[in-house]
C-alpha positions as a Python dict, from the first residue, in 0.01 Angstrom:
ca = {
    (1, 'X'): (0, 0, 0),
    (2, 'X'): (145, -41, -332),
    (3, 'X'): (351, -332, -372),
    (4, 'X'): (589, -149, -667),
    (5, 'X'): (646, 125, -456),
    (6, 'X'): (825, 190, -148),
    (7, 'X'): (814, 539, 14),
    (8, 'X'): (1064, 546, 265),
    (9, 'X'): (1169, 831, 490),
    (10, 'X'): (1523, 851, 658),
    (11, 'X'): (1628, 1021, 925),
    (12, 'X'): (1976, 1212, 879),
    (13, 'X'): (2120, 1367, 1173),
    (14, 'X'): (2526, 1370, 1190),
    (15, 'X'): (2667, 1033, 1187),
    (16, 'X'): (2363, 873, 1080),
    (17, 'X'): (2310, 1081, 770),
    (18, 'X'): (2631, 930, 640),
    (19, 'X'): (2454, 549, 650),
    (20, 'X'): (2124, 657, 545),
    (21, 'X'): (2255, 822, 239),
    (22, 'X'): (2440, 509, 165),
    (23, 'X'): (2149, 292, 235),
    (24, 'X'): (1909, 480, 0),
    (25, 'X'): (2191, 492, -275),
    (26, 'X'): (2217, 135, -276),
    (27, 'X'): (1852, 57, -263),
    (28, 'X'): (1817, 283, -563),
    (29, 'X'): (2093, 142, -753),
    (30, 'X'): (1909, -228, -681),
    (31, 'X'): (1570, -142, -713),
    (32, 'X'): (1535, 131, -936),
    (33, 'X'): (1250, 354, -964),
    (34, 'X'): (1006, 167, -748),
    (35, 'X'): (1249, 345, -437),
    (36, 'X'): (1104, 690, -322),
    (37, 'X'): (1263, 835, -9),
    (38, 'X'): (1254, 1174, 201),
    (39, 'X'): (1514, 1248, 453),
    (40, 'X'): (1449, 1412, 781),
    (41, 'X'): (1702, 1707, 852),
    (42, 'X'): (1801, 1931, 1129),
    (43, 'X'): (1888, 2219, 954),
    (44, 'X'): (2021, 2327, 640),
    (45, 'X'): (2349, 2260, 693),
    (46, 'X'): (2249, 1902, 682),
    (47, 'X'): (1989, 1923, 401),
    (48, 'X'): (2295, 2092, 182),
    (49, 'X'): (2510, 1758, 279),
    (50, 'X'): (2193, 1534, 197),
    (51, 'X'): (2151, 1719, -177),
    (52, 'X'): (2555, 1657, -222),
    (53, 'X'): (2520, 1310, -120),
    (54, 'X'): (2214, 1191, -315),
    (55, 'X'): (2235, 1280, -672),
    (56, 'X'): (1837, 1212, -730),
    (57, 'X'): (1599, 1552, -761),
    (58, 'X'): (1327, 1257, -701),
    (59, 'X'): (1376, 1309, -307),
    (60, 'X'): (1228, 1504, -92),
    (61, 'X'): (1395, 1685, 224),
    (62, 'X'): (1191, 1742, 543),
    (63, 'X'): (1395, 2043, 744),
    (64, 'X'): (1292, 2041, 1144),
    (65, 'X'): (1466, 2380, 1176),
    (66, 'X'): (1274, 2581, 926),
    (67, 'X'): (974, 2415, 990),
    (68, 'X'): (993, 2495, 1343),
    (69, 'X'): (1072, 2897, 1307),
    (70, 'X'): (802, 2871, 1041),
    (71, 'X'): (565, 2759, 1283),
    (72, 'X'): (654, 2841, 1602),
    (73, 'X'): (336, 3048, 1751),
    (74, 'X'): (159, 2739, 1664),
    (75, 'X'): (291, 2524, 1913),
    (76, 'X'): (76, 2574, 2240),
    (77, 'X'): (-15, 2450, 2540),
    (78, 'X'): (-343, 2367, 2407),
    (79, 'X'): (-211, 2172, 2179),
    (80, 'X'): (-19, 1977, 2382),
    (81, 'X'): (-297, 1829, 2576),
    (82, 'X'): (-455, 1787, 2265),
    (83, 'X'): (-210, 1590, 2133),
    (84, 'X'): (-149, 1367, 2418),
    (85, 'X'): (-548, 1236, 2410),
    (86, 'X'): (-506, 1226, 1983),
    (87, 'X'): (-168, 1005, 2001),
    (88, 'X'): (-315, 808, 2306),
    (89, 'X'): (8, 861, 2507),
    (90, 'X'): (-44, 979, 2823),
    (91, 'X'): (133, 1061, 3024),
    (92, 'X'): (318, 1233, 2743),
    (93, 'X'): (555, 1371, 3011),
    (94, 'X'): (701, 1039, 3015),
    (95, 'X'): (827, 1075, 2668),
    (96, 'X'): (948, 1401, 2704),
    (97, 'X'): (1155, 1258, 2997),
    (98, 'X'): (1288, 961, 2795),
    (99, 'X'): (1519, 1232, 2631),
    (100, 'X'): (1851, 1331, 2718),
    (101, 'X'): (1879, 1639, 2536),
    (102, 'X'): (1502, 1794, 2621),
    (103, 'X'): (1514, 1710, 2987),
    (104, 'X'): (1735, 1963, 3059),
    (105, 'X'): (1518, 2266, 2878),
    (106, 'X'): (1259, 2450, 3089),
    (107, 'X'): (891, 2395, 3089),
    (108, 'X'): (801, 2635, 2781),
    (109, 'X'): (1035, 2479, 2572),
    (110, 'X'): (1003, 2164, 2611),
    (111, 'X'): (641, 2205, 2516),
    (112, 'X'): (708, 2383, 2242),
    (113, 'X'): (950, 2115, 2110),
    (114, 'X'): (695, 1844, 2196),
    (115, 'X'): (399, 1989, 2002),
    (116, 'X'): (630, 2061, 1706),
    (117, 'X'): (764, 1767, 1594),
    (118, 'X'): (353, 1616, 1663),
    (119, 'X'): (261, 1912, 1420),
    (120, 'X'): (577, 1825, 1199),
    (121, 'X'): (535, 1435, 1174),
    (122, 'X'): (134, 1472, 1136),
    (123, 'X'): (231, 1640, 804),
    (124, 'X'): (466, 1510, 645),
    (125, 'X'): (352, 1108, 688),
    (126, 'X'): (21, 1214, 546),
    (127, 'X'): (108, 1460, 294),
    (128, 'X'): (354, 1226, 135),
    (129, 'X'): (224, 881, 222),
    (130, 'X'): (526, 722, 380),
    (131, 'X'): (523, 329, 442),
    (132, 'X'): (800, 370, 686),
    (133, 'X'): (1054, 549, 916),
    (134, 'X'): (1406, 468, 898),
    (135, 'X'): (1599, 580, 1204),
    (136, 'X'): (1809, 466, 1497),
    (137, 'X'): (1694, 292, 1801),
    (138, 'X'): (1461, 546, 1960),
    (139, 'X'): (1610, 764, 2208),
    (140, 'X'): (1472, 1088, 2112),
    (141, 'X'): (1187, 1278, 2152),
    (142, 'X'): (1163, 1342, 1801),
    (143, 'X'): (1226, 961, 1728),
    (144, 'X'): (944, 879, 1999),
    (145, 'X'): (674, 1085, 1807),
    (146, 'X'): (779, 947, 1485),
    (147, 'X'): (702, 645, 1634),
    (148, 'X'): (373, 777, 1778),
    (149, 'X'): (254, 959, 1511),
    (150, 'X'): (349, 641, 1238),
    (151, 'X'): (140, 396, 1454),
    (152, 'X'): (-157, 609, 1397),
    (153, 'X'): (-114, 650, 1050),
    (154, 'X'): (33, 336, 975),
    (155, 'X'): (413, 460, 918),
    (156, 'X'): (634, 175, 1043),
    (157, 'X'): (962, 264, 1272),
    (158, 'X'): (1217, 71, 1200),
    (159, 'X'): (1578, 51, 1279),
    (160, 'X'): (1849, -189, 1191),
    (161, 'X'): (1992, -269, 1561),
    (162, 'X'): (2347, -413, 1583),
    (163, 'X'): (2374, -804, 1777),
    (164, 'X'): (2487, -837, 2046),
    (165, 'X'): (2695, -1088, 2237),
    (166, 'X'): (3020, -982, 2047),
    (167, 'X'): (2922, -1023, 1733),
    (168, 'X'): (2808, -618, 1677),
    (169, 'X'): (3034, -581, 1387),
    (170, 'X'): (2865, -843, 1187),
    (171, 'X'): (2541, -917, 1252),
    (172, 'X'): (2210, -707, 1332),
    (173, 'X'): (1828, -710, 1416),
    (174, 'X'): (1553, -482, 1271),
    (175, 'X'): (1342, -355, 1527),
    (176, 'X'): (990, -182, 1465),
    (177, 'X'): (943, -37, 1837),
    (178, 'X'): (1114, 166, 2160),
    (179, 'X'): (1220, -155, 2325),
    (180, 'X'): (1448, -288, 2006),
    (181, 'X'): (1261, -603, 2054),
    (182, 'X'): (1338, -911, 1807),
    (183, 'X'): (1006, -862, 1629),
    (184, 'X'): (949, -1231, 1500),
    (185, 'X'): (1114, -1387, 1801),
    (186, 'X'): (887, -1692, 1885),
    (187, 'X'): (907, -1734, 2270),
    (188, 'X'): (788, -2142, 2231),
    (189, 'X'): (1140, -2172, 2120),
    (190, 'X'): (1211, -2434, 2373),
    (191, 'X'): (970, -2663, 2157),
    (192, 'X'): (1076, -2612, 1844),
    (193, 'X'): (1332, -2887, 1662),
    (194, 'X'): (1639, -2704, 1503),
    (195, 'X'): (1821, -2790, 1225),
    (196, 'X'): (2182, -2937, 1231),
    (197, 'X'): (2314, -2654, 1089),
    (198, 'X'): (2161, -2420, 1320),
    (199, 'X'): (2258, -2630, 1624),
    (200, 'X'): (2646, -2643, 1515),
    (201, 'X'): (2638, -2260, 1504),
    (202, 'X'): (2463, -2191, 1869),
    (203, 'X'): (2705, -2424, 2018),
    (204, 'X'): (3002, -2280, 1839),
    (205, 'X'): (2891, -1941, 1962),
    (206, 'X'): (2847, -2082, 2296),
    (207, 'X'): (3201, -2202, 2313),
    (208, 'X'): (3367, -1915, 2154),
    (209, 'X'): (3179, -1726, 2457),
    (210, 'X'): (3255, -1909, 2746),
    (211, 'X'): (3642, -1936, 2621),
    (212, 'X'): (3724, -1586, 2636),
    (213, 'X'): (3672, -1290, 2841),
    (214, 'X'): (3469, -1006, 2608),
    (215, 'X'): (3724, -701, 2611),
    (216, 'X'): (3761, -401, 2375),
    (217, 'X'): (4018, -551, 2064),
    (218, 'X'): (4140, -846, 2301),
    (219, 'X'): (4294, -588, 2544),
    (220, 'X'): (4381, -695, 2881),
    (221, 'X'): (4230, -518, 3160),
    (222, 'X'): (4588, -275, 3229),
    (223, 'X'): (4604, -227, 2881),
    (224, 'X'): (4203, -118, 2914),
    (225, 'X'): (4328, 81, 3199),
    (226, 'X'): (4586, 245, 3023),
    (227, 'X'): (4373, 344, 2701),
    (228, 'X'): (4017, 459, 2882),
    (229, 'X'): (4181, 610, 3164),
    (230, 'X'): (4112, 998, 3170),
    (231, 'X'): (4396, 1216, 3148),
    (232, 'X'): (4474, 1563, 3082),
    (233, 'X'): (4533, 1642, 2665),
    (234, 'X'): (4688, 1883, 2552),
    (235, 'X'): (4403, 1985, 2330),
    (236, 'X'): (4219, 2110, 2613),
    (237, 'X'): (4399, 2442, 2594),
    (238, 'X'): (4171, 2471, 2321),
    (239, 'X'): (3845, 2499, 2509),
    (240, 'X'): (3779, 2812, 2577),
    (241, 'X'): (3890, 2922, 2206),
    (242, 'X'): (3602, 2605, 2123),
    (243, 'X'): (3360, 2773, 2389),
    (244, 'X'): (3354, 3139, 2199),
    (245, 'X'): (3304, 2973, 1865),
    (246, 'X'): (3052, 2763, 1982),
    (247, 'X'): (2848, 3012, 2192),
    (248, 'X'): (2798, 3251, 1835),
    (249, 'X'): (2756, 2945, 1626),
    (250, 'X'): (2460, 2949, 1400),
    (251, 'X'): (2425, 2577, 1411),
    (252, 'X'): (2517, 2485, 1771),
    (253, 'X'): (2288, 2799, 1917),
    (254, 'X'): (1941, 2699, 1713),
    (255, 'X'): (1679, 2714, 1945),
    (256, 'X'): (1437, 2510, 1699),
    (257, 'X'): (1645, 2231, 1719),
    (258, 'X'): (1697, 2090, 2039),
    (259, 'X'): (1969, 1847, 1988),
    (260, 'X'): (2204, 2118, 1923),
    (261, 'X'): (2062, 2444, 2124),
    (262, 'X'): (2294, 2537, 2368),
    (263, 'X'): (2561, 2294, 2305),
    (264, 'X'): (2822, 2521, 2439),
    (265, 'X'): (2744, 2429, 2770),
    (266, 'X'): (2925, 2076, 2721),
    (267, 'X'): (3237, 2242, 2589),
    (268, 'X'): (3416, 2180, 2916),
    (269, 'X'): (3290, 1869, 2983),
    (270, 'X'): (3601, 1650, 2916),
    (271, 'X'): (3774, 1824, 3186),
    (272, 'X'): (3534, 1824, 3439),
    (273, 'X'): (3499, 1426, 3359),
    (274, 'X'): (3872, 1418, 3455),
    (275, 'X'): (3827, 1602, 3791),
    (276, 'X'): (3538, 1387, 3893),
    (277, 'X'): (3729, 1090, 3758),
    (278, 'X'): (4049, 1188, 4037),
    (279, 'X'): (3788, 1243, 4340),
    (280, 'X'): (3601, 945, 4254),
    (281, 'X'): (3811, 762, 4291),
    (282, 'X'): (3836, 712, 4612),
    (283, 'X'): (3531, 519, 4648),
    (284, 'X'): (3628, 242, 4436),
    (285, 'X'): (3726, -95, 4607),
    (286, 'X'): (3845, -397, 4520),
    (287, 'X'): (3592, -693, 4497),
    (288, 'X'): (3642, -980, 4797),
    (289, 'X'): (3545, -1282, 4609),
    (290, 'X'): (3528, -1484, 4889),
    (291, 'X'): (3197, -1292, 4958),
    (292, 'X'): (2831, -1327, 4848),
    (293, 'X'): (2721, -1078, 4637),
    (294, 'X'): (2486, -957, 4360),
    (295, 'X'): (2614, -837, 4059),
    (296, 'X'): (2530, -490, 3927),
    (297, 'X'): (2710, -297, 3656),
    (298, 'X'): (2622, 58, 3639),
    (299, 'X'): (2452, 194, 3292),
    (300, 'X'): (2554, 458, 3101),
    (301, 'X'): (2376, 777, 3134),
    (302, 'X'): (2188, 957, 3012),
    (303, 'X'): (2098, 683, 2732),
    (304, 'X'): (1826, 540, 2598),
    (305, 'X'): (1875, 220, 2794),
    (306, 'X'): (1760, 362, 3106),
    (307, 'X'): (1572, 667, 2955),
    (308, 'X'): (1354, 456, 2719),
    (309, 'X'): (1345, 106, 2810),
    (310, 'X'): (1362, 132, 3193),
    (311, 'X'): (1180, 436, 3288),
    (312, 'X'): (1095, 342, 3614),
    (313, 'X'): (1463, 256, 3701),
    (314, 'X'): (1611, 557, 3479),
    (315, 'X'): (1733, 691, 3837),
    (316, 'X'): (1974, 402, 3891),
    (317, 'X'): (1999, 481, 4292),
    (318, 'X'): (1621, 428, 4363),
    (319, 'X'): (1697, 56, 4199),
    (320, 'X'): (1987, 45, 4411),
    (321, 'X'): (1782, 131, 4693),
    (322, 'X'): (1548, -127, 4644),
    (323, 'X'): (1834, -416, 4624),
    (324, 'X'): (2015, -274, 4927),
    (325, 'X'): (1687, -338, 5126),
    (326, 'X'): (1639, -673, 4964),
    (327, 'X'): (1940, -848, 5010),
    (328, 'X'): (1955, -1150, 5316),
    (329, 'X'): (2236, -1032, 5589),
    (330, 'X'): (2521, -1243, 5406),
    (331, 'X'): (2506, -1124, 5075),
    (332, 'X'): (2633, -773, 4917),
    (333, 'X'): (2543, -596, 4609),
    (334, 'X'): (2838, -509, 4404),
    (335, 'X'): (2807, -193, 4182),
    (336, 'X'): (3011, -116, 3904),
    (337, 'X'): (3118, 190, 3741),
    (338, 'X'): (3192, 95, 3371),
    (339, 'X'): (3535, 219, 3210),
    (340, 'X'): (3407, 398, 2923),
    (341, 'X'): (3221, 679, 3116),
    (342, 'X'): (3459, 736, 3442),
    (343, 'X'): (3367, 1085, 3496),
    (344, 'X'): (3082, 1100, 3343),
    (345, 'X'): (2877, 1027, 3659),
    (346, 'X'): (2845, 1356, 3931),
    (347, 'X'): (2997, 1293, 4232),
    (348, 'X'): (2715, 1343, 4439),
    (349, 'X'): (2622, 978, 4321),
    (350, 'X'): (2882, 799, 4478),
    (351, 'X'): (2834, 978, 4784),
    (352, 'X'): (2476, 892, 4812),
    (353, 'X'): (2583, 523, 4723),
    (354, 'X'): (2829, 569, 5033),
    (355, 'X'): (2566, 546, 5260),
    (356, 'X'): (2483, 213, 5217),
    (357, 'X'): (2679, -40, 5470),
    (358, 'X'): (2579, -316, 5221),
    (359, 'X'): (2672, -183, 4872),
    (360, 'X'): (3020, -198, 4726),
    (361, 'X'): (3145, 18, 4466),
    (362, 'X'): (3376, -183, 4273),
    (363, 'X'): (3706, -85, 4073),
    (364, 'X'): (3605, 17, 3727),
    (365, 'X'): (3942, -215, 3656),
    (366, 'X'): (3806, -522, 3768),
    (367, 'X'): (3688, -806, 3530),
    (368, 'X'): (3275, -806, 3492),
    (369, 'X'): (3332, -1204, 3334),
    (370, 'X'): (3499, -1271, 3653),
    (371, 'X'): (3272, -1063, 3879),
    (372, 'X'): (2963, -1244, 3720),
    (373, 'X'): (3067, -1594, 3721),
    (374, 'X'): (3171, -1538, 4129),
    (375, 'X'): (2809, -1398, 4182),
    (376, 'X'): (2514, -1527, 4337),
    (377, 'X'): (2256, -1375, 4050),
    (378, 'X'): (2379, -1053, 3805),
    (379, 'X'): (2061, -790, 3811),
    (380, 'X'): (2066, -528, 3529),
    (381, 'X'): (1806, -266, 3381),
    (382, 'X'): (1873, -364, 2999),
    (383, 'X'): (2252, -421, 2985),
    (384, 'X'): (2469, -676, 2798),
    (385, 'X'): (2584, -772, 3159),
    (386, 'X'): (2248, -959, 3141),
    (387, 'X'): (2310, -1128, 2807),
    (388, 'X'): (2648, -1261, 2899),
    (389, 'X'): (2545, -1376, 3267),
    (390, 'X'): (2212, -1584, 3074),
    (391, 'X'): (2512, -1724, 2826),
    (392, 'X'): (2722, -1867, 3188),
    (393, 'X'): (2352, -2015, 3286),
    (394, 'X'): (2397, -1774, 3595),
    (395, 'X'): (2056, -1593, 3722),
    (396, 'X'): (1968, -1322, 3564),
    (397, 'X'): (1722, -1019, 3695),
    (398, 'X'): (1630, -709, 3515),
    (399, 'X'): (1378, -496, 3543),
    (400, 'X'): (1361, -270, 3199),
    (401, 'X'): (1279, -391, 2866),
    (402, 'X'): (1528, -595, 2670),
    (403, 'X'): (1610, -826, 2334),
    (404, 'X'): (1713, -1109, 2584),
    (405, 'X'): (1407, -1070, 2852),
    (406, 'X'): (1278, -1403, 2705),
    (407, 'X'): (1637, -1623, 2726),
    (408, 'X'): (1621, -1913, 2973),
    (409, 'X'): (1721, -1857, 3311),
    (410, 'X'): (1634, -1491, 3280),
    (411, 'X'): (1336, -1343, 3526),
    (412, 'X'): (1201, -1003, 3463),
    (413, 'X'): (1049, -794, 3759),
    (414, 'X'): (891, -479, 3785),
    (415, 'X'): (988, -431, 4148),
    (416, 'X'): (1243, -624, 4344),
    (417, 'X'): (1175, -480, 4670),
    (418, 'X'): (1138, -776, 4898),
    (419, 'X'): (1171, -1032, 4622),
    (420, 'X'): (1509, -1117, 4558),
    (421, 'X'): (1480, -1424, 4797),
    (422, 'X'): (1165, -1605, 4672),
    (423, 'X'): (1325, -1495, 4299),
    (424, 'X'): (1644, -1714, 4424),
    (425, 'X'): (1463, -1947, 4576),
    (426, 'X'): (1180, -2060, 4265),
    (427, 'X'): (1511, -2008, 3994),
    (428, 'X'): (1613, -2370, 3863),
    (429, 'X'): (1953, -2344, 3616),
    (430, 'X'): (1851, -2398, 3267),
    (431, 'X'): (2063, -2699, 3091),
    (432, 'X'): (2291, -2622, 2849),
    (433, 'X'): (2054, -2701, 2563),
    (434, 'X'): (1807, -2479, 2680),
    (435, 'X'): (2069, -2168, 2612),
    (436, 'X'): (2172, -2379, 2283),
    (437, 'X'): (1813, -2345, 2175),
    (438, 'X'): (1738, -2026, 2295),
    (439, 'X'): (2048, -1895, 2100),
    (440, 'X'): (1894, -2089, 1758),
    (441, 'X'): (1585, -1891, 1726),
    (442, 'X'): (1805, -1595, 1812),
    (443, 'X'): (2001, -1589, 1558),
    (444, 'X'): (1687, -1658, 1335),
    (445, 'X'): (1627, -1325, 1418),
    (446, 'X'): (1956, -1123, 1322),
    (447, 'X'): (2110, -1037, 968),
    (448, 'X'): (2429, -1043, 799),
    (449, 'X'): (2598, -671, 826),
    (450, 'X'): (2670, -407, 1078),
    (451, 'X'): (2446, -133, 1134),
    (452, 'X'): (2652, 50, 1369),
    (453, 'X'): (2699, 382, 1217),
    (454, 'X'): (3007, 472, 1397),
    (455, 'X'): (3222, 179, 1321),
    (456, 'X'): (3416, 158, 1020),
    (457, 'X'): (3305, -184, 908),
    (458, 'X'): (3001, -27, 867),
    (459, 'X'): (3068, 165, 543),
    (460, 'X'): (3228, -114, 318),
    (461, 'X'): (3044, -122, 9),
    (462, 'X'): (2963, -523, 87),
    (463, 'X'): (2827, -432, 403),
    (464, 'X'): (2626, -139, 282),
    (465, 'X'): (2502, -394, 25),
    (466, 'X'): (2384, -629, 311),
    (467, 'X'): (2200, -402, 511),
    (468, 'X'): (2011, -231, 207),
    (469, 'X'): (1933, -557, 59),
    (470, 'X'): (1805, -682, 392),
    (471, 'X'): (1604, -333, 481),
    (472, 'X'): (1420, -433, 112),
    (473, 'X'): (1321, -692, 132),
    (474, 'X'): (1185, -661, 511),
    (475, 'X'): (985, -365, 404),
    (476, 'X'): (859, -590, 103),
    (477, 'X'): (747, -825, 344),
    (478, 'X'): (581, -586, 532),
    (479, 'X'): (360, -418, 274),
    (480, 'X'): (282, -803, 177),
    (481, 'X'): (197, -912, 519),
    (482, 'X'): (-26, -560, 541),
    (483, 'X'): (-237, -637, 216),
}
């Protein structure tokens, strides 16, 4: 690699597009000449808004659309098993399932999308020599094979992740693979002597944490109520008007890009989520505290927290199958439907949950701080719930791949079938400076700056500043550390 050059290459779909062409604009206006950069688009709609936002011919623009119907008799079965032995990642299926957009496409497609973006990625990381791949936590198909396809020709992924633990709007991670681990995160942490300064800020963090109850701006929980609550808008009206344009849209109806191909179909989504919302509830119950339960908040889907990082689990019922049978006769497993997605989930779900005598479906309304310090343990795939139950030194089991799988107190398990009482059993509370230490070489690992591209905060010119600064001079480290 050559140390006075980076070649970068940025991925710019909507909403991202606006921080990458930020990033690279500061970088440049930094570091000069020694920046080269491409920028991955969907179509040319979004390669016109990349050549109005970067005023530098020096780039180059790598459109999936185009190169798709360019190519498309290329992409065949054959192929496609080819690939899979080349990139060493079988099952590839798996991948293709890790996808929210491509799982729903039939058998010929999603082939053909597969073996495209191999055929896409294979050129343009060796025709222009890319050191790495800038692009959000993988969650895509196309992300996935960038990912693939850069490990075998040395193209790093990364992706500036945003902290958690309440502090997303100021602080984040960089993260070179699927399972946004900390990358330098040095598990003997336990061992390792702290400074003063470091100390003073893990147990101010601490404090700050256990004082409060994390909620959306400070809201209380019928204020929450009040603002995520669906209800009918006025601008639904609109829908079918949205439908018509949306079915004849050039854009929205591209069949070589994925992402958008079809898109119509979600239209009428919102109002659907408010029927389901209405019928669901009536499965929702209020928590009895003065029973013994296990703690499990429902995950968003479909997202790359169950998709990628907990494949096994990515059908939440079969985990919630395996608790149900688990559990000794005086203890429950309380599931939770989270606020932000009421709606979201089909009903058939909670009808399936129904039939379980031993699982309770809580109140999306109820607090999760008070519903996991009340718990026996708090079990998750790869959610926060996890993070913030490890912070109360309460047990923790998850069974996908997360930042905080190595945090004291926390046990990891592949299948909890017929566990959870030896797990209970063999878990000893971790002291107090156990989670101060763990939460030292934690933040050893996260950056000044937000990286989440759909908060505001995100696109203040200081902030901007941080993350490019911060992207440099990992990447610099990088080539150094590969030389």
């Amino acid at each position: 690699m050559n140390k006075n050059e980076i070649r970068i290459c940025f991925t710019a779909r909507p909403q991202l597009d606006h921080l990458v062409t930020k990033l690279y604009t500061s970088m440049k206006q930094s570091y000069g000449i020694c920046i080269k950069s491409g920028f991955i688009t969907s179509n040319s709609k979004e390669s016109a808004f990349i050549q109005r936002s970067v005023i530098d011919t020096d780039i180059k623009i790598h459109e999936v659309s185009s190169y798709f119907r360019n190519h498309w008799n290329e992409f065949t079965y054959d192929k496609f098993v080819f690939y899979e032995k080349k990139y060493e990642c079988s099952p590839i299926w798996k991948y293709i399932y890790s996808d929210r957009f491509l799982i729903e496409k039939d058998f010929n497609y999603c082939i053909k999308i597969t073996v495209g973006y191999f055929h896409f990625f294979e050129k343009i990381f060796s025709e222009y020599k890319y050191q790495c791949y800038y692009d959000e936590s993988v969650s895509t198909i196309q992300s996935y094979i960038a990912y693939l396809v850069g490990r075998k020709q040395k193209v790093t992924y990364m992706a500036q992740i945003p902290a958690r633990g309440g502090i997303e709007n100021k602080y984040n991670y960089l993260s070179v693979d699927p399972m946004d681990n900390l990358i330098n995160f040095n598990k003997e942490y336990l061992n390792i002597e702290y400074n003063a300064e470091e100390i003073i800020g893990a147990e101010k963090f601490l404090e700050d944490f256990e004082s409060r109850d994390p909620r959306p701006a400070g809201l209380s929980y019928s204020d929450i109520e009040l603002k995520f609550k669906p209800k009918f808008r006025i601008s639904y009206a609109l829908s079918p008007l949205k439908y018509i344009r949306n079915r004849f849209d050039t854009y929205k109806n591209d069949k070589y890009f994925y992402m958008y191909y079809q898109s119509y179909r979600k239209i009428f989504d919102n109002e659907k989520f408010l029927i389901r919302y209405h019928i669901s509830k009536k499965y929702y119950r209020n928590a009895d505290y003065s029973q013994k339960y296990v703690f499990y908040p429902l995950h968003y889907q479909p997202e790359s927290s169950t998709l990628v990082r907990a494949k096994k689990y990515e059908k939440q019922l079969f985990y919630i199958d395996s608790w149900a049978k688990s559990l000794p006769a005086d203890t429950l497993l309380y599931v939770k439907e989270h606020y932000v997605v009421l709606g979201n989930r089909r009903l058939s779900f909670y009808k399936e949950l129904k039939k379980y005598p031993n699982v309770i479906l809580i109140s999306p309304w109820e607090s999760s701080r008070k519903l996991i310090l009340h718990s026996q343990a708090v079990t998750t795939l790869t959610g926060t719930a996890g993070f913030e139950a490890m912070l109360l030194r309460k047990p923790v089991i998850i069974s996908g791949n997360v930042f905080y799988q190595d945090a004291p107190g926390v046990v990891k398990v592949d299948d909890i079938y017929g566990k959870y009482l030896d797990i209970m059993n063999q878990w000893k509370q971790p002291d107090r400076q156990e989670i101060i230490k763990y939460l030292c070489e934690y933040f050893r690992n996260i950056s000044e700056g937000c990286s989440d591209y759909t908060s505001v905060e995100t696109y203040t010119e200081e902030n901007i500043r941080y993350l490019a600064n911060d992207l440099y001079r990992k990447i610099i480290r990088m080539i150094e550390s590969a030389d």
